[in-house]
């Protein structure tokens, strides 16, 4: 599954279970892709924190607006596919 997070205000995007955090400014986007058999991943917006929780047994990759990949943890990046 692939989805886009687009900010209309300053928020912090937190990736679980690694707790990596990335600030997102108005107009910026982060593209998120989940790789997993299960479809129980979750997103939530709590005040100015947008939380992305990976699906069970899966992993997450993400890219900033400029196309650069965000390091989320040991199971992210091109070698995780």
Tab-separated table of N, CA and C in Angstrom:
chain	number	residue	atom	x	y	z
A	1	UNK	N	0.841	-1.164	0.000
A	1	UNK	CA	0.000	0.000	0.000
A	1	UNK	C	0.892	1.235	0.000
A	2	UNK	N	0.498	2.221	-0.780
A	2	UNK	CA	1.243	3.485	-0.855
A	2	UNK	C	0.266	4.631	-0.609
A	3	UNK	N	0.696	5.611	0.198
A	3	UNK	CA	-0.141	6.779	0.450
A	3	UNK	C	0.742	7.999	0.666
A	4	UNK	N	0.133	9.184	0.570
A	4	UNK	CA	0.858	10.448	0.677
A	4	UNK	C	0.362	11.215	1.899
A	5	UNK	N	1.300	11.745	2.668
A	5	UNK	CA	0.982	12.648	3.773
A	5	UNK	C	1.334	14.048	3.285
A	6	UNK	N	0.352	14.931	3.241
A	6	UNK	CA	0.577	16.307	2.779
A	6	UNK	C	0.176	17.248	3.913
A	7	UNK	N	1.074	18.115	4.308
A	7	UNK	CA	0.824	18.998	5.449
A	7	UNK	C	0.236	20.333	5.012
A	8	UNK	N	-0.761	20.797	5.760
A	8	UNK	CA	-1.265	22.151	5.562
A	8	UNK	C	-0.837	23.051	6.723
A	9	UNK	N	-0.115	22.456	7.673
A	9	UNK	CA	0.483	23.171	8.806
A	9	UNK	C	1.691	22.362	9.258
A	10	UNK	N	2.492	22.930	10.137
A	10	UNK	CA	3.672	22.202	10.617
A	10	UNK	C	3.222	21.035	11.488
A	11	UNK	N	3.703	19.834	11.148
A	11	UNK	CA	3.422	18.641	11.938
A	11	UNK	C	4.707	17.824	12.069
A	12	UNK	N	4.682	16.885	12.964
A	12	UNK	CA	5.771	15.925	13.102
A	12	UNK	C	5.209	14.563	12.722
A	13	UNK	N	5.868	13.891	11.784
A	13	UNK	CA	5.465	12.542	11.390
A	13	UNK	C	6.341	11.566	12.161
A	14	UNK	N	5.700	10.677	12.916
A	14	UNK	CA	6.414	9.675	13.709
A	14	UNK	C	6.127	8.296	13.137
A	15	UNK	N	7.182	7.520	12.924
A	15	UNK	CA	7.047	6.168	12.392
A	15	UNK	C	7.223	5.164	13.522
A	16	UNK	N	6.250	4.282	13.676
A	16	UNK	CA	6.314	3.233	14.691
A	16	UNK	C	6.520	1.895	13.998
A	17	UNK	N	7.244	0.985	14.569
A	17	UNK	CA	7.638	0.917	15.968
A	17	UNK	C	9.005	1.532	16.271
A	18	UNK	N	9.662	2.188	15.318
A	18	UNK	CA	11.026	2.676	15.557
A	18	UNK	C	11.087	4.033	16.253
A	19	UNK	N	9.978	4.756	16.306
A	19	UNK	CA	9.896	6.080	16.937
A	19	UNK	C	10.744	7.138	16.229
A	20	UNK	N	11.079	6.912	14.957
A	20	UNK	CA	11.781	7.939	14.175
A	20	UNK	C	10.798	9.071	13.885
A	21	UNK	N	11.237	10.316	14.034
A	21	UNK	CA	10.381	11.482	13.833
A	21	UNK	C	10.965	12.416	12.781
A	22	UNK	N	10.073	12.994	11.962
A	22	UNK	CA	10.482	13.910	10.907
A	22	UNK	C	9.518	15.084	10.852
A	23	UNK	N	10.021	16.317	10.914
A	23	UNK	CA	9.144	17.483	10.800
A	23	UNK	C	8.679	17.642	9.356
A	24	UNK	N	7.455	18.095	9.199
A	24	UNK	CA	6.884	18.325	7.878
A	24	UNK	C	6.296	19.735	7.882
A	25	UNK	N	6.736	20.566	6.941
A	25	UNK	CA	6.290	21.953	6.844
A	25	UNK	C	5.084	22.048	5.910
A	26	UNK	N	4.293	23.118	6.004
A	26	UNK	CA	3.154	23.292	5.105
A	26	UNK	C	3.581	23.180	3.641
A	27	UNK	N	2.825	22.410	2.882
A	27	UNK	CA	3.112	22.211	1.465
A	27	UNK	C	4.040	21.056	1.167
A	28	UNK	N	4.745	20.544	2.161
A	28	UNK	CA	5.630	19.396	1.953
A	28	UNK	C	4.828	18.097	2.007
A	29	UNK	N	5.402	17.065	1.397
A	29	UNK	CA	4.759	15.751	1.417
A	29	UNK	C	5.761	14.676	1.804
A	30	UNK	N	5.229	13.592	2.294
A	30	UNK	CA	5.986	12.359	2.497
A	30	UNK	C	5.173	11.245	1.858
A	31	UNK	N	5.800	10.481	0.979
A	31	UNK	CA	5.169	9.303	0.388
A	31	UNK	C	5.569	8.108	1.239
A	32	UNK	N	4.585	7.330	1.664
A	32	UNK	CA	4.821	6.171	2.515
A	32	UNK	C	4.391	4.921	1.763
A	33	UNK	N	5.201	3.877	1.858
A	33	UNK	CA	4.826	2.592	1.260
A	33	UNK	C	5.016	1.496	2.295
A	34	UNK	N	3.967	0.674	2.444
A	34	UNK	CA	4.012	-0.471	3.352
A	34	UNK	C	4.176	-1.739	2.547
A	35	UNK	N	5.002	-2.631	3.048
A	35	UNK	CA	5.187	-3.949	2.453
A	35	UNK	C	4.831	-4.960	3.532
A	36	UNK	N	3.735	-5.685	3.350
A	36	UNK	CA	3.307	-6.643	4.372
A	36	UNK	C	2.187	-7.517	3.837
A	37	UNK	N	2.041	-8.670	4.445
A	37	UNK	CA	0.906	-9.545	4.119
A	37	UNK	C	-0.354	-9.086	4.841
A	38	UNK	N	-0.165	-8.554	6.038
A	38	UNK	CA	-1.308	-8.103	6.830
A	38	UNK	C	-1.652	-6.664	6.472
A	39	UNK	N	-2.898	-6.299	6.659
A	39	UNK	CA	-3.358	-4.950	6.336
A	39	UNK	C	-3.763	-4.186	7.588
A	40	UNK	N	-3.051	-4.420	8.690
A	40	UNK	CA	-3.431	-3.784	9.946
A	40	UNK	C	-2.555	-2.587	10.305
A	41	UNK	N	-1.886	-1.997	9.333
A	41	UNK	CA	-1.144	-0.775	9.596
A	41	UNK	C	-2.121	0.327	9.998
A	42	UNK	N	-1.616	1.360	10.647
A	42	UNK	CA	-2.509	2.393	11.152
A	42	UNK	C	-1.858	3.767	11.043
A	43	UNK	N	-2.682	4.777	10.798
A	43	UNK	CA	-2.231	6.161	10.869
A	43	UNK	C	-3.173	6.915	11.799
A	44	UNK	N	-2.631	7.902	12.497
A	44	UNK	CA	-3.481	8.731	13.357
A	44	UNK	C	-2.882	10.125	13.455
A	45	UNK	N	-3.748	11.096	13.639
A	45	UNK	CA	-3.328	12.482	13.820
A	45	UNK	C	-3.733	12.903	15.220
A	46	UNK	N	-2.742	13.229	16.025
A	46	UNK	CA	-2.970	13.636	17.407
A	46	UNK	C	-2.315	14.996	17.597
A	47	UNK	N	-3.118	16.043	17.636
A	47	UNK	CA	-2.623	17.420	17.714
A	47	UNK	C	-1.721	17.683	16.507
A	48	UNK	N	-0.438	17.928	16.718
A	48	UNK	CA	0.479	18.178	15.603
A	48	UNK	C	1.383	16.991	15.328
A	49	UNK	N	0.974	15.805	15.756
A	49	UNK	CA	1.752	14.582	15.529
A	49	UNK	C	0.960	13.619	14.661
A	50	UNK	N	1.550	13.248	13.537
A	50	UNK	CA	0.950	12.277	12.626
A	50	UNK	C	1.730	10.979	12.807
A	51	UNK	N	1.068	9.943	13.286
A	51	UNK	CA	1.735	8.685	13.608
A	51	UNK	C	1.435	7.653	12.524
A	52	UNK	N	2.488	7.005	12.020
A	52	UNK	CA	2.372	5.944	11.021
A	52	UNK	C	2.888	4.662	11.663
A	53	UNK	N	1.998	3.692	11.874
A	53	UNK	CA	2.377	2.420	12.494
A	53	UNK	C	2.400	1.331	11.431
A	54	UNK	N	3.532	0.667	11.287
A	54	UNK	CA	3.709	-0.369	10.269
A	54	UNK	C	2.774	-1.550	10.517
A	55	UNK	N	2.359	-2.238	9.449
A	55	UNK	CA	1.540	-3.437	9.605
A	55	UNK	C	2.317	-4.554	10.307
A	56	UNK	N	1.592	-5.473	10.902
A	56	UNK	CA	2.199	-6.622	11.563
A	56	UNK	C	3.081	-7.391	10.593
A	57	UNK	N	4.319	-7.626	10.990
A	57	UNK	CA	5.233	-8.404	10.159
A	57	UNK	C	5.703	-7.691	8.909
A	58	UNK	N	5.380	-6.421	8.775
A	58	UNK	CA	5.760	-5.686	7.577
A	58	UNK	C	6.798	-4.627	7.868
A	59	UNK	N	7.103	-3.862	6.857
A	59	UNK	CA	8.051	-2.771	7.022
A	59	UNK	C	7.602	-1.586	6.191
A	60	UNK	N	8.205	-0.459	6.442
A	60	UNK	CA	7.801	0.805	5.847
A	60	UNK	C	8.980	1.456	5.139
A	61	UNK	N	8.712	2.032	3.977
A	61	UNK	CA	9.671	2.920	3.319
A	61	UNK	C	8.969	4.253	3.114
A	62	UNK	N	9.745	5.348	3.112
A	62	UNK	CA	9.151	6.675	2.955
A	62	UNK	C	10.123	7.603	2.242
A	63	UNK	N	9.558	8.573	1.494
A	63	UNK	CA	10.347	9.524	0.721
A	63	UNK	C	9.837	10.938	0.956
A	64	UNK	N	10.757	11.883	1.064
A	64	UNK	CA	10.421	13.308	1.204
A	64	UNK	C	9.985	13.884	-0.147
A	65	UNK	N	9.516	15.125	-0.108
A	65	UNK	CA	9.062	15.823	-1.320
A	65	UNK	C	10.128	15.868	-2.402
A	66	UNK	N	11.410	15.949	-2.003
A	66	UNK	CA	12.492	16.044	-2.989
A	66	UNK	C	12.914	14.681	-3.540
A	67	UNK	N	12.249	13.610	-3.109
A	67	UNK	CA	12.554	12.264	-3.603
A	67	UNK	C	13.561	11.503	-2.773
A	68	UNK	N	14.176	12.151	-1.788
A	68	UNK	CA	15.157	11.453	-0.955
A	68	UNK	C	14.446	10.511	0.017
A	69	UNK	N	15.044	9.346	0.212
A	69	UNK	CA	14.436	8.364	1.101
A	69	UNK	C	14.726	8.705	2.556
A	70	UNK	N	13.733	8.493	3.390
A	70	UNK	CA	13.840	8.729	4.826
A	70	UNK	C	14.243	7.423	5.489
A	71	UNK	N	15.283	7.486	6.306
A	71	UNK	CA	15.682	6.302	7.071
A	71	UNK	C	14.758	6.179	8.274
A	72	UNK	N	14.018	5.088	8.328
A	72	UNK	CA	13.058	4.870	9.403
A	72	UNK	C	13.607	3.895	10.429
A	73	UNK	N	14.467	3.016	10.005
A	73	UNK	CA	15.022	2.008	10.901
A	73	UNK	C	15.666	0.906	10.091
A	74	UNK	N	16.114	-0.148	10.757
A	74	UNK	CA	16.865	-1.203	10.072
A	74	UNK	C	16.086	-1.940	8.992
A	75	UNK	N	14.762	-1.871	9.019
A	75	UNK	CA	13.979	-2.559	7.995
A	75	UNK	C	13.463	-1.600	6.938
A	76	UNK	N	14.084	-0.434	6.805
A	76	UNK	CA	13.718	0.501	5.751
A	76	UNK	C	14.851	0.550	4.734
A	77	UNK	N	14.618	1.269	3.658
A	77	UNK	CA	15.667	1.420	2.655
A	77	UNK	C	15.560	0.399	1.541
A	78	UNK	N	16.330	0.597	0.478
A	78	UNK	CA	16.219	-0.242	-0.714
A	78	UNK	C	16.586	-1.699	-0.483
A	79	UNK	N	17.393	-1.998	0.520
A	79	UNK	CA	17.775	-3.389	0.769
A	79	UNK	C	16.691	-4.179	1.484
A	80	UNK	N	15.627	-3.521	1.911
A	80	UNK	CA	14.580	-4.198	2.668
A	80	UNK	C	13.542	-4.861	1.779
A	81	UNK	N	13.536	-4.557	0.498
A	81	UNK	CA	12.507	-5.088	-0.401
A	81	UNK	C	12.650	-6.555	-0.665
